[in-house]
mmCIF file of C-alpha atoms in Angstrom:
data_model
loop_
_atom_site.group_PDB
_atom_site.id
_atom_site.type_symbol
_atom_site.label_atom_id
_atom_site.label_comp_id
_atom_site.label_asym_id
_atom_site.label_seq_id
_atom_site.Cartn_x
_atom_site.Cartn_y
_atom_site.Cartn_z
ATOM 1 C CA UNK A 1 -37.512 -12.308 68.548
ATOM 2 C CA UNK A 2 -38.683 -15.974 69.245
ATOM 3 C CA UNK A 3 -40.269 -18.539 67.113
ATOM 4 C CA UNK A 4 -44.113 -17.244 67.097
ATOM 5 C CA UNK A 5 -44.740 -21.145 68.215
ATOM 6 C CA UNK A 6 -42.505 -21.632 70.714
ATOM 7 C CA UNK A 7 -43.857 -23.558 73.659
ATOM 8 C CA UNK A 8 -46.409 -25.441 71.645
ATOM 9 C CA UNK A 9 -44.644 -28.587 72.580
ATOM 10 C CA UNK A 10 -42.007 -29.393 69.901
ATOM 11 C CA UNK A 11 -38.579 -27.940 69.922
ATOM 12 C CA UNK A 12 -37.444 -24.997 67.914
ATOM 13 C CA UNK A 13 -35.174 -25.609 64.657
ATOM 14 C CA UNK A 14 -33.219 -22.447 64.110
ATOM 15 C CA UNK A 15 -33.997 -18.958 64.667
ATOM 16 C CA UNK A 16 -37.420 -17.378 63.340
ATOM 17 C CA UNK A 17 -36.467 -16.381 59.592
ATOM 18 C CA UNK A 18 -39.811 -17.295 57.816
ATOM 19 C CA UNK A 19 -42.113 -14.624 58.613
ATOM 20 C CA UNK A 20 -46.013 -15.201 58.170
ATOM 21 C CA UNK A 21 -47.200 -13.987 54.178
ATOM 22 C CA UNK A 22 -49.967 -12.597 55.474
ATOM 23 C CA UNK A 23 -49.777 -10.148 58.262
ATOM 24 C CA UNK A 24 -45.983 -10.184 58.475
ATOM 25 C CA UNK A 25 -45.965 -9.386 61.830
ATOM 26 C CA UNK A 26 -45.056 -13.142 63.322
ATOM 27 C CA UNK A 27 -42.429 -15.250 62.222
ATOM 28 C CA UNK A 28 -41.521 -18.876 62.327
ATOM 29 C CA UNK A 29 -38.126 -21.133 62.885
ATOM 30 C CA UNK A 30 -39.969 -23.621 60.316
ATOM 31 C CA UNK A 31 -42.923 -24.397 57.794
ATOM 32 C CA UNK A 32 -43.782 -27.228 60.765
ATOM 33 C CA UNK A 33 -43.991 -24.370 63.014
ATOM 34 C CA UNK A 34 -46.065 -22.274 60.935
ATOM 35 C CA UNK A 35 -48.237 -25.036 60.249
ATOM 36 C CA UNK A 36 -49.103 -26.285 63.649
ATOM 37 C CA UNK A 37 -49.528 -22.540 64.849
ATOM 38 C CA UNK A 38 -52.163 -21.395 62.295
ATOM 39 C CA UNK A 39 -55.240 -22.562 64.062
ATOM 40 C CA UNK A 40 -53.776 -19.854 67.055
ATOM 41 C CA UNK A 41 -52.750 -17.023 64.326
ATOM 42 C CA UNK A 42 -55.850 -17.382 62.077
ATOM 43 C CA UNK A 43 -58.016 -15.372 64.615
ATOM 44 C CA UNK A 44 -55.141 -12.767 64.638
ATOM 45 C CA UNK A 45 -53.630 -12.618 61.582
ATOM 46 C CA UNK A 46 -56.070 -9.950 59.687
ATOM 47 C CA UNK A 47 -55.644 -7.341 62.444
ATOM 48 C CA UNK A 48 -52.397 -7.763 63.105
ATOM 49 C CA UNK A 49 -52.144 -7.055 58.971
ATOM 50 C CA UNK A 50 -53.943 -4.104 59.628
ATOM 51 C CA UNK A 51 -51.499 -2.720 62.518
ATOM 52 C CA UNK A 52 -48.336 -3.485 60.055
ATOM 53 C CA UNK A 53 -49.853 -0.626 57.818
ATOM 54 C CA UNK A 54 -49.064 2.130 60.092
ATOM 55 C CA UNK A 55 -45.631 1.077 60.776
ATOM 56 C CA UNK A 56 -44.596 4.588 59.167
ATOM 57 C CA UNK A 57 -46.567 6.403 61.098
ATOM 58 C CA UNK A 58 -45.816 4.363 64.555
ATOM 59 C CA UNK A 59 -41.870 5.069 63.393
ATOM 60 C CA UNK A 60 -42.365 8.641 62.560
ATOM 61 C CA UNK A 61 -40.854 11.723 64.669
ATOM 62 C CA UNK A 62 -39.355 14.743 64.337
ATOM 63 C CA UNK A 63 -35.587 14.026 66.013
ATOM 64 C CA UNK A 64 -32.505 14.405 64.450
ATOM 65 C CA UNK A 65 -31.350 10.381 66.236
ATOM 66 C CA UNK A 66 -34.714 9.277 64.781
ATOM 67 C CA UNK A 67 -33.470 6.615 62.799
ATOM 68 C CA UNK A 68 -30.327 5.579 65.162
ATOM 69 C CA UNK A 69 -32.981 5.469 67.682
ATOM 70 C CA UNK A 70 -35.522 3.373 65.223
ATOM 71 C CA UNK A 71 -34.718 1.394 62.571
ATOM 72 C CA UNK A 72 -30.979 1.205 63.477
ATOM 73 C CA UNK A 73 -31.997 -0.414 67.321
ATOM 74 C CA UNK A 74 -34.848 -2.383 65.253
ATOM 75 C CA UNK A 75 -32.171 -4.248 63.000
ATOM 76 C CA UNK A 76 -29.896 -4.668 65.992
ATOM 77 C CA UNK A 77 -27.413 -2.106 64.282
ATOM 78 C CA UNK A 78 -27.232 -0.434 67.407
ATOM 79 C CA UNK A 79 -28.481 -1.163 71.146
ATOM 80 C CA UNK A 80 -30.361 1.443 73.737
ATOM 81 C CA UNK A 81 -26.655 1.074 75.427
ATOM 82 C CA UNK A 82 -24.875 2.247 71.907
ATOM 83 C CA UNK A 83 -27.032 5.066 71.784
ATOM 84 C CA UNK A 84 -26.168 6.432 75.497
ATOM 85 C CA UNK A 85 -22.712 5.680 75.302
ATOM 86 C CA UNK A 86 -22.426 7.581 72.471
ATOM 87 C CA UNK A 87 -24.271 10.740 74.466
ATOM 88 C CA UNK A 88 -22.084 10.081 77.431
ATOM 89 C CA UNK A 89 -25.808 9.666 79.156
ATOM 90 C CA UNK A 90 -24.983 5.324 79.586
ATOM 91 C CA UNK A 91 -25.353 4.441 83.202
ATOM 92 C CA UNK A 92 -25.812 8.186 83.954
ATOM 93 C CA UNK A 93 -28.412 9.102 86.538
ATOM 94 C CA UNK A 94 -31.698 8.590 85.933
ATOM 95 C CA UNK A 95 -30.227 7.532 81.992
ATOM 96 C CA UNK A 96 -29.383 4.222 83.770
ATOM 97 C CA UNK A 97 -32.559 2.441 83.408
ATOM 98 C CA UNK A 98 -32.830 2.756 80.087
ATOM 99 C CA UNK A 99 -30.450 -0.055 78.883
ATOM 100 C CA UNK A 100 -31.196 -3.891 79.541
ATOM 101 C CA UNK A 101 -27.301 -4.186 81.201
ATOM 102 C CA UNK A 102 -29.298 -2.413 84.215
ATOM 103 C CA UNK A 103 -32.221 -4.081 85.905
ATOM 104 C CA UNK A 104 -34.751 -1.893 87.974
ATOM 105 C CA UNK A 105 -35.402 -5.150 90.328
ATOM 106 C CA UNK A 106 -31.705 -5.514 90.741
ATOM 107 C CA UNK A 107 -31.228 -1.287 91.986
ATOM 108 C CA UNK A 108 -32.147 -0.194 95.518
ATOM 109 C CA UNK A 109 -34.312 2.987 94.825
ATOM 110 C CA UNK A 110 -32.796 5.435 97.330
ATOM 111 C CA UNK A 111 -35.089 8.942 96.160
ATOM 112 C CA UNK A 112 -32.872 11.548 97.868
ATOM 113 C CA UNK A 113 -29.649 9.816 97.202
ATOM 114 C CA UNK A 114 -29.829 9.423 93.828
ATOM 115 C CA UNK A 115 -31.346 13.276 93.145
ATOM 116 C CA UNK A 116 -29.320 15.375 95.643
ATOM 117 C CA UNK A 117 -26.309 15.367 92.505
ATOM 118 C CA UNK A 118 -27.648 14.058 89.678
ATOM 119 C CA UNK A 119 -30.008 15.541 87.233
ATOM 120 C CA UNK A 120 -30.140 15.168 83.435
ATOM 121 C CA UNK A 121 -26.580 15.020 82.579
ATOM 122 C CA UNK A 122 -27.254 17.327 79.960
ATOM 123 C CA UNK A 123 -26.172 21.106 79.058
ATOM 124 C CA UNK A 124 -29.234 24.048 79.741
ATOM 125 C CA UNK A 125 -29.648 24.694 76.277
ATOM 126 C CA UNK A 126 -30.833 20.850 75.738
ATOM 127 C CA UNK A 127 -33.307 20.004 78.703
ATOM 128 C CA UNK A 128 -36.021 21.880 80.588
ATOM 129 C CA UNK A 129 -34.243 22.510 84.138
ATOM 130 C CA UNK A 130 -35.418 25.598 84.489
ATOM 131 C CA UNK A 131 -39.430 27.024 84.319
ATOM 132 C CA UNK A 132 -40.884 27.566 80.943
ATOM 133 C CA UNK A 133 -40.149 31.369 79.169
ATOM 134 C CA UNK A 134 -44.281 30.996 78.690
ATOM 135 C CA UNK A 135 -47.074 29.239 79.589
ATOM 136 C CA UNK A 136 -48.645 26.918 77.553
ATOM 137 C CA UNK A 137 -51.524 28.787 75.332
ATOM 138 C CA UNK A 138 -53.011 25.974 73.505
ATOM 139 C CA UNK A 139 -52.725 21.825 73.204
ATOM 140 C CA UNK A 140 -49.285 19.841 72.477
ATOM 141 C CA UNK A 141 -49.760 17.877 70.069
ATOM 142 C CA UNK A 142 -47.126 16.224 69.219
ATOM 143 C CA UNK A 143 -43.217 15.996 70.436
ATOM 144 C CA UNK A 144 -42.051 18.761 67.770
ATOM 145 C CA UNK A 145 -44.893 21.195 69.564
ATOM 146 C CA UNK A 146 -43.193 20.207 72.996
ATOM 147 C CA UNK A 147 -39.478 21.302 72.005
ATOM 148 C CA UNK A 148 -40.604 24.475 70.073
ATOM 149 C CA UNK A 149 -42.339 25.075 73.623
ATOM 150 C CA UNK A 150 -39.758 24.344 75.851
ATOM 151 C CA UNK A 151 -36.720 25.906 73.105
ATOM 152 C CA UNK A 152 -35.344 22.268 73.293
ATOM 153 C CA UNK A 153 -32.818 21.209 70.085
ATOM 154 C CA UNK A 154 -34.167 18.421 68.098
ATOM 155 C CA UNK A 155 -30.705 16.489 68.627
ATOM 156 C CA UNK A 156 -31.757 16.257 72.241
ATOM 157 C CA UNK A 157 -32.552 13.083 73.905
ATOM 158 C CA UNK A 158 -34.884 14.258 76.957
ATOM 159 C CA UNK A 159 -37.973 12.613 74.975
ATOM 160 C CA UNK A 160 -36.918 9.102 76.576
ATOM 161 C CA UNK A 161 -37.883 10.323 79.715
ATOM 162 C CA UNK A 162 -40.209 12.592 79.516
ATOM 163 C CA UNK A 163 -42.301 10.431 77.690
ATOM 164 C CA UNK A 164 -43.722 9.869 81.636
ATOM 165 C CA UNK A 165 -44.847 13.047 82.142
ATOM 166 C CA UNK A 166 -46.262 13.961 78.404
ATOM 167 C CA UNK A 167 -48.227 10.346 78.466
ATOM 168 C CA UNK A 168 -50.142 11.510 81.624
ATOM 169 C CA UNK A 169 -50.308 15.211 79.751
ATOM 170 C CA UNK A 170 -51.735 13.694 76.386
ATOM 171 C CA UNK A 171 -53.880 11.095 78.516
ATOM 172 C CA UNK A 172 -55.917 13.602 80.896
ATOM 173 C CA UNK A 173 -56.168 16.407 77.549
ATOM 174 C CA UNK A 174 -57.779 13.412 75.493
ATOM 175 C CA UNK A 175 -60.273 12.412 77.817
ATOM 176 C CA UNK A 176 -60.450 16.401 78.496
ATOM 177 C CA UNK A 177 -59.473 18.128 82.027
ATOM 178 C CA UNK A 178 -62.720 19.299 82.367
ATOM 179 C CA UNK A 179 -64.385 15.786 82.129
ATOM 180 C CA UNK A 180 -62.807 14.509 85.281
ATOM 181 C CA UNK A 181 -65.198 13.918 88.239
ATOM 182 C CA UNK A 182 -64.810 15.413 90.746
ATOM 183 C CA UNK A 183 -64.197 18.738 89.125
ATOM 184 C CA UNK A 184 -60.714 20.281 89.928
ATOM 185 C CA UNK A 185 -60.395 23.204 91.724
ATOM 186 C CA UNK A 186 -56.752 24.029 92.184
ATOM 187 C CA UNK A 187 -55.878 20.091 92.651
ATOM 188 C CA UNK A 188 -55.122 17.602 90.379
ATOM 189 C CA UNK A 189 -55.249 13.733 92.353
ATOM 190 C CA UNK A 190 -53.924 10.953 89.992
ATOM 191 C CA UNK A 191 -53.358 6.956 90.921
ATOM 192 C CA UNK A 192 -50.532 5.630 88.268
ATOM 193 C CA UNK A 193 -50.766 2.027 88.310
ATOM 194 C CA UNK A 194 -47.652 -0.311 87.842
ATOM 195 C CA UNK A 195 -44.312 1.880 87.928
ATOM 196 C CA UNK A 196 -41.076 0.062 87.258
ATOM 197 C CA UNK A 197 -38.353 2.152 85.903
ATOM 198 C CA UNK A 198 -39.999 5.146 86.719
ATOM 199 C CA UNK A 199 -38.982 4.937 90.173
ATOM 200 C CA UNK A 200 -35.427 5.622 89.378
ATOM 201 C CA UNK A 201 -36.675 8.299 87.092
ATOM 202 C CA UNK A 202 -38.889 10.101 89.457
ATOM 203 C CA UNK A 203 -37.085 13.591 88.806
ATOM 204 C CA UNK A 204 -38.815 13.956 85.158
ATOM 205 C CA UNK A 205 -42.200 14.104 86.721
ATOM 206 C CA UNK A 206 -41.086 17.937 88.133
ATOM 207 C CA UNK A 207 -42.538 18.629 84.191
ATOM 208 C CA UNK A 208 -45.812 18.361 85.305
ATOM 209 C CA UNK A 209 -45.543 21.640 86.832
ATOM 210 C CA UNK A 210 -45.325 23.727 83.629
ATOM 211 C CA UNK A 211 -47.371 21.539 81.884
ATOM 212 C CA UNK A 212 -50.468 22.150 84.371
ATOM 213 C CA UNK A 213 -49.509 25.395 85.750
ATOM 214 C CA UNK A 214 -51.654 26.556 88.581
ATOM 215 C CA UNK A 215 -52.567 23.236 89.456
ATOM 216 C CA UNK A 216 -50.888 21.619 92.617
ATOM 217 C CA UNK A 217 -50.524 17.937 91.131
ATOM 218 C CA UNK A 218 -50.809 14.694 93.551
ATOM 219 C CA UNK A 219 -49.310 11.609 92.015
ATOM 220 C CA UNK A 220 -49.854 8.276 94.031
ATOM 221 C CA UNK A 221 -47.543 5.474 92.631
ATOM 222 C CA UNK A 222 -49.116 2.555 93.325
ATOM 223 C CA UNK A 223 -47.193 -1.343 92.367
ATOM 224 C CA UNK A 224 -45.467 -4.515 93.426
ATOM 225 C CA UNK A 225 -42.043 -2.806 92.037
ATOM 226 C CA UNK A 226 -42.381 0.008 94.931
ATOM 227 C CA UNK A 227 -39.287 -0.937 97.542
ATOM 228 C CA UNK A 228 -40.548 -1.652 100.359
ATOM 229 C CA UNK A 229 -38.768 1.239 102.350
ATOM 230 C CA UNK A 230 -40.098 3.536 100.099
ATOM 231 C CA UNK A 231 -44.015 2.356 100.981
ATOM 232 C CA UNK A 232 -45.867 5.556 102.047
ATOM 233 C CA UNK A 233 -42.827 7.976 101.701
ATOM 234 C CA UNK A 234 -43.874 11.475 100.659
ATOM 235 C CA UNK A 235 -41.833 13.448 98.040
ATOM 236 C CA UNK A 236 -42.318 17.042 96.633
ATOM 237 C CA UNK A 237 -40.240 17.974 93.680
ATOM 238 C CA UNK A 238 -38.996 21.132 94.186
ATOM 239 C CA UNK A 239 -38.073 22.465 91.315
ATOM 240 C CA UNK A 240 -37.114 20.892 88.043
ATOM 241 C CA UNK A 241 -34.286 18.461 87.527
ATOM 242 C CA UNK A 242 -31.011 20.374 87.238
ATOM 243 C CA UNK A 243 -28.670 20.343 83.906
ATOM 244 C CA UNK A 244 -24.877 19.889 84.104
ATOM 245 C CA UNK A 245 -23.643 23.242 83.717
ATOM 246 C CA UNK A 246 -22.471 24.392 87.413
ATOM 247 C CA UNK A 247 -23.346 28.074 86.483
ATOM 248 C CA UNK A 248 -26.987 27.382 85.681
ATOM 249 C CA UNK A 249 -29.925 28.911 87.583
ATOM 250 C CA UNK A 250 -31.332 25.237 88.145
ATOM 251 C CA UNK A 251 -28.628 24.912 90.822
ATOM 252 C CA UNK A 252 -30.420 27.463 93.108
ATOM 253 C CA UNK A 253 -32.134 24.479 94.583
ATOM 254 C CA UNK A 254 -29.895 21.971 96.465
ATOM 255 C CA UNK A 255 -32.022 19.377 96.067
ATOM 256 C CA UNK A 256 -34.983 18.466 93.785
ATOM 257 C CA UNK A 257 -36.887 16.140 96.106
ATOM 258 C CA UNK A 258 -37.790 16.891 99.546
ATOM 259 C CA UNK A 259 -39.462 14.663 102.112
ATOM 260 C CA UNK A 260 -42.558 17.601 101.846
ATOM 261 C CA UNK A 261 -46.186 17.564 100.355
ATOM 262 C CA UNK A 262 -45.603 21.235 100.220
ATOM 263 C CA UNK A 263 -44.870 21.628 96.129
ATOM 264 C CA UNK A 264 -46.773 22.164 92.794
ATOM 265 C CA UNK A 265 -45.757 18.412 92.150
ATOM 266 C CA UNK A 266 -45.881 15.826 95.538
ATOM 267 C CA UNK A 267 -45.245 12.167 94.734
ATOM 268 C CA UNK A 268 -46.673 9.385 97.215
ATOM 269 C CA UNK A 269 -45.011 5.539 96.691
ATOM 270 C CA UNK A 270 -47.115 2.416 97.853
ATOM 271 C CA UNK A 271 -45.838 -0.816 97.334
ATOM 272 C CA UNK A 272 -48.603 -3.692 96.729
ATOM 273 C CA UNK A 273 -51.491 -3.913 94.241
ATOM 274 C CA UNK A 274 -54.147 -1.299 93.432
ATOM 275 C CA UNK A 275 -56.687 -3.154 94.503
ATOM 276 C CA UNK A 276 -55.224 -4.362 98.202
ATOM 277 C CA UNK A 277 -53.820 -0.974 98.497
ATOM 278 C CA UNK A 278 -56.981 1.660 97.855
ATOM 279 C CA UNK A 279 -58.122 2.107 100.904
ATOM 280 C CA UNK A 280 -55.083 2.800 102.712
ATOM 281 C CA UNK A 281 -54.237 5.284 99.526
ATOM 282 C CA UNK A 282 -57.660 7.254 99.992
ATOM 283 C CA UNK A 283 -57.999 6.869 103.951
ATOM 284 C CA UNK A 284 -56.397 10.346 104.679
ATOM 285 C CA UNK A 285 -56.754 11.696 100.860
ATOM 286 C CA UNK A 286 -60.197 12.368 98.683
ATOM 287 C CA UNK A 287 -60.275 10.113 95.612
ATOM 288 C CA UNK A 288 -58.393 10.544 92.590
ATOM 289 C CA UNK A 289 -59.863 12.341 89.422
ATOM 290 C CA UNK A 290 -58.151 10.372 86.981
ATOM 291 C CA UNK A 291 -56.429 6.825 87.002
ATOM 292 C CA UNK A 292 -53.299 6.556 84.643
ATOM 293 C CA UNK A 293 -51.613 3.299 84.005
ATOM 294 C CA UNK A 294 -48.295 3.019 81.803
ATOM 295 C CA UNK A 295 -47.316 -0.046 79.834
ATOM 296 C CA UNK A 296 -50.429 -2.229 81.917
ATOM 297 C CA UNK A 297 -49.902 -5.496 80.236
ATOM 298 C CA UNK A 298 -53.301 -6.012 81.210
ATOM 299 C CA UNK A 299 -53.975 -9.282 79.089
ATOM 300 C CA UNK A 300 -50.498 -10.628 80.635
ATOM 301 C CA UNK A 301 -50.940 -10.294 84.178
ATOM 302 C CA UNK A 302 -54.237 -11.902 85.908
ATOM 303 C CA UNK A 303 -53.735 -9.488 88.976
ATOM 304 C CA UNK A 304 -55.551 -6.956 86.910
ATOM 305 C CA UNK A 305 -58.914 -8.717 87.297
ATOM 306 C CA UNK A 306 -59.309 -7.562 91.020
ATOM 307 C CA UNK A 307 -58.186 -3.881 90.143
ATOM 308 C CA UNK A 308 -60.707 -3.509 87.409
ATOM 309 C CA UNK A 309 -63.795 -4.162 89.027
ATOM 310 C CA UNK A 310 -62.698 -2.060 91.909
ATOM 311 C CA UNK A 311 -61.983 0.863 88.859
ATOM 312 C CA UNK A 312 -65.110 0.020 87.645
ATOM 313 C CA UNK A 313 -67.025 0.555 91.242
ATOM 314 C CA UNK A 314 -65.205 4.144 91.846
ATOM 315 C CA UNK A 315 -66.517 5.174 88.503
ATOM 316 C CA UNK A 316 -63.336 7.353 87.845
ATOM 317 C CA UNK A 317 -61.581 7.736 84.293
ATOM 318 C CA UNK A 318 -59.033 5.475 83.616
ATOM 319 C CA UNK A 319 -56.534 5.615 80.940
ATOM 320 C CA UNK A 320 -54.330 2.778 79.787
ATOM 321 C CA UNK A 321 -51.222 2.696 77.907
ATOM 322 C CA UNK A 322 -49.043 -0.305 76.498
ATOM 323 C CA UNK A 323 -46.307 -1.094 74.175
ATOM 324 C CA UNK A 324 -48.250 -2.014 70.467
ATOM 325 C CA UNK A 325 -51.788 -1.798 69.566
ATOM 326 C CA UNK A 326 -52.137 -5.758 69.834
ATOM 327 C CA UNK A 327 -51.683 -4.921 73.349
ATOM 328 C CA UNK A 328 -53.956 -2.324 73.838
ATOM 329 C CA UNK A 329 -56.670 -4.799 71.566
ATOM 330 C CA UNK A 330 -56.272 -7.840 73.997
ATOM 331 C CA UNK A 331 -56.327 -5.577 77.113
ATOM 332 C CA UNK A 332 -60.014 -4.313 75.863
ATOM 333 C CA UNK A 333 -60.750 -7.791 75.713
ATOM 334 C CA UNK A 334 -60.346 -8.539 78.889
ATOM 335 C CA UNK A 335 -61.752 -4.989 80.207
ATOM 336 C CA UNK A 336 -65.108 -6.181 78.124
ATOM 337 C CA UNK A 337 -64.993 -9.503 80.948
ATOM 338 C CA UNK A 338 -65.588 -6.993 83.607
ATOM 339 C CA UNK A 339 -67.735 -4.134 81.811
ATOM 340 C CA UNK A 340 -69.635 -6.075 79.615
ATOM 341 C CA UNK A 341 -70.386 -4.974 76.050
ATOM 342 C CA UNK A 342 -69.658 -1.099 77.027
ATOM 343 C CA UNK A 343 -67.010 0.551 74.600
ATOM 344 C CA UNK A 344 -63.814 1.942 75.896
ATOM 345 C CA UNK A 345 -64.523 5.660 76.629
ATOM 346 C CA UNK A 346 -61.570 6.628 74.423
ATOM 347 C CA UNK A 347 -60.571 4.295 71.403
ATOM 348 C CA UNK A 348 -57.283 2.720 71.316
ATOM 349 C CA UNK A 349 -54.883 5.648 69.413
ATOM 350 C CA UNK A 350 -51.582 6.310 68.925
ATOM 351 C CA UNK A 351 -49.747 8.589 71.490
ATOM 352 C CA UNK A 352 -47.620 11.295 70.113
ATOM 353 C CA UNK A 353 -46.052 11.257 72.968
ATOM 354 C CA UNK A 354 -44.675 7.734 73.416
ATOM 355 C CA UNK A 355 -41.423 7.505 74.266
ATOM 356 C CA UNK A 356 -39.184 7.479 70.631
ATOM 357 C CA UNK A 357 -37.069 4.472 70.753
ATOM 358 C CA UNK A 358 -38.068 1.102 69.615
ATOM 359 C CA UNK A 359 -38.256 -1.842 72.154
ATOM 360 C CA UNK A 360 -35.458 -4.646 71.825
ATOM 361 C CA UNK A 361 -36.636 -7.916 71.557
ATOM 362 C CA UNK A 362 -40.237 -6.813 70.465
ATOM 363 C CA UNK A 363 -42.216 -10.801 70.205
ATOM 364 C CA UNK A 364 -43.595 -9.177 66.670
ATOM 365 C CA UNK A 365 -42.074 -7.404 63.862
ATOM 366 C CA UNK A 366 -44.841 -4.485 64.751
ATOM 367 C CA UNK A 367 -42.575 -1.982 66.128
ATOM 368 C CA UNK A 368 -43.125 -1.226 70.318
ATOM 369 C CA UNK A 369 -42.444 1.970 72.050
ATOM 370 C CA UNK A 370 -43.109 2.874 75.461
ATOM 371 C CA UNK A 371 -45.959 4.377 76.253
ATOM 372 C CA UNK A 372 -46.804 3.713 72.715
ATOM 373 C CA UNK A 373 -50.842 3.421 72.240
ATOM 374 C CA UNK A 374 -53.618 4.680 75.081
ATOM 375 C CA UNK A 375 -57.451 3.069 75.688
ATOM 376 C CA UNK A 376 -59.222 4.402 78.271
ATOM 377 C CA UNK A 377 -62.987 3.129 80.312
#
């Protein structure tokens, strides 16, 4: 964590020890600092004291490695890298993206390389590579509800990466299935805006299969982080991602992804912004019913402007996550530039299924997850 005043124009002191007596959230290398940065905090100060009292909540789940995995990587007792190492999962497969010693923008994405033998590095009994025993009879609600479904150990780690999936699960139940315009007949169409690591993870979104069963599910990835060889490839996930055990029915299937729009779940990659990129996206394929877009960072990146106002022109749902609820507050700030005074069609709340390990190097002591709060318009 930095100096909350930090390029204001005089050099920081010392690291950031004196946090604000207010809020708590912010914290400052000196009472200079603190000073000069009040007129900035002032406006933020009471809501960001308002966030701080649901820290318990936003830390809360039901895992066995909750703590390691919280206030352990929080107070730098551990590291995301610790915590794989330790599950022999560090640099493994799709596990690789989860540490900071591996940079997405530094990996070539190769889909069928990377799948054909790798999967989740994991024994059966701890991650869903095979079909649920049942179908899903009523809402998840939480992580706990997920496991119980899916006869998953609490000890297991698969949360961090199926926090993709679930988010677009919890996203299109809150806004409800049967909302979505056009209505669904056996077809589900979502654009997910912005995918980064997910592109190395693309094996975990085979859960959308047993989470919408009887639905054929289209996924268009749409972002600047989309190699460039991958720009308009097709893949079908056929299957779900295979365990480690060699005797497992998972390995019936030689390969998870197949260059195919033949599947329950079909993934389509486009490299470029939303906005420059709709119209080749929808010039063979109806519109989507839903818009879903992960960590946006909306407030931080002025590129969202464009892709708003075309949102707001295909009158479709959109649902927005990002990594506090100070995020999510300034995004609908800047959503209120392009809709006016019209209220977010689903209030900023927390998502029980955000991904359950704390952010390194959050900018406030509010804690961040991935995934962690969702807005939608």
């Amino acid at each position: 964590m930095e100096c909350a005043a930090s390029g204001l124009g005089t050099r920081c002191v010392g690291p950031p020890t004196r946090r604000c007596g207010n809020c708590g959230a912010v914290a400052y290398c000196s009472v200079s600092h603190q000073s000069s940065h009040w007129r900035y905090h002032k406006e933020e100060c009471e809501r960001l004291e308002e966030q701080m009292r649901s820290v318990d909540l936003i830390n809360e789940f039901p895992f066995t490695f909750t703590e390691e995995a919280t206030v352990q990587i929080s107070q730098k007792e551990v590291s995301r890298c610790t915590f794989l190492t330790k599950r022999d999962l560090h640099h493994a497969g799709m596990w690789k993206y989860e540490c900071k010693c591996v940079s997405s923008s530094t990996v070539s994405f190769s889909a069928y390389d990377r799948f054909r033998n790798e999967g989740w590095h994991l024994p059966t009994s701890s991650c869903p590579c095979l079909g649920p025993l049942s179908p899903v009879i009523s809402q998840l609600c939480s992580w706990k509800d997920y496991y119980e479904w899916r006869k998953i150990p609490l000890a297991s780690p698969v949360a961090l990466l199926l926090h993709w999936p679930l988010t677009i699960y919890h996203a299109i139940q809150s806004i409800g299935i049967g909302n979505l315009t056009p209505r669904i007949s056996n077809e589900l169409r979502i654009h997910y805006l912005g995918p980064q690591k997910e592109l190395g993870q693309l094996g975990v979104f085979a859960e959308l299969q047993a989470l919408f069963p009887g639905l054929s599910i289209r996924l268009q990835l749409v972002g600047p982080d989309v190699p460039q060889h991958m720009d308009g490839e097709i893949i079908s996930l056929c299957g779900y991602t295979p365990c480690m055990e060699e005797d497992c029915d998972c390995k019936c299937s030689s390969e998870i992804l197949k260059p195919s729009n033949k599947s329950a779940v079909s993934l389509q990659l486009y490299r470029g912004f939303y906005h420059d990129r709709y119209s080749d996206i929808t010039k063979d394929s109806p519109p989507p019913h839903i818009v879903i877009a992960p960590n946006a960072g909306i407030a931080a990146y002025p590129s969202w402007l464009p892709t708003l106002e075309l949102i707001k022109e295909m009158k479709v749902r959109a649902v927005f996550s990002d990594y506090c609820e100070e995020a999510c507050h300034l995004a609908a700030c800047c959503i209120r530039t392009i809709t006016g005074e019209q209220p977010l069609s689903l209030p900023i709340g927390l998502n029980p299924f955000r991904q359950p390990m704390t952010v390194e190097e959050s900018s406030l002591f509010i804690p961040c997850y991935s995934n962690c709060f969702i807005f939608a318009i």
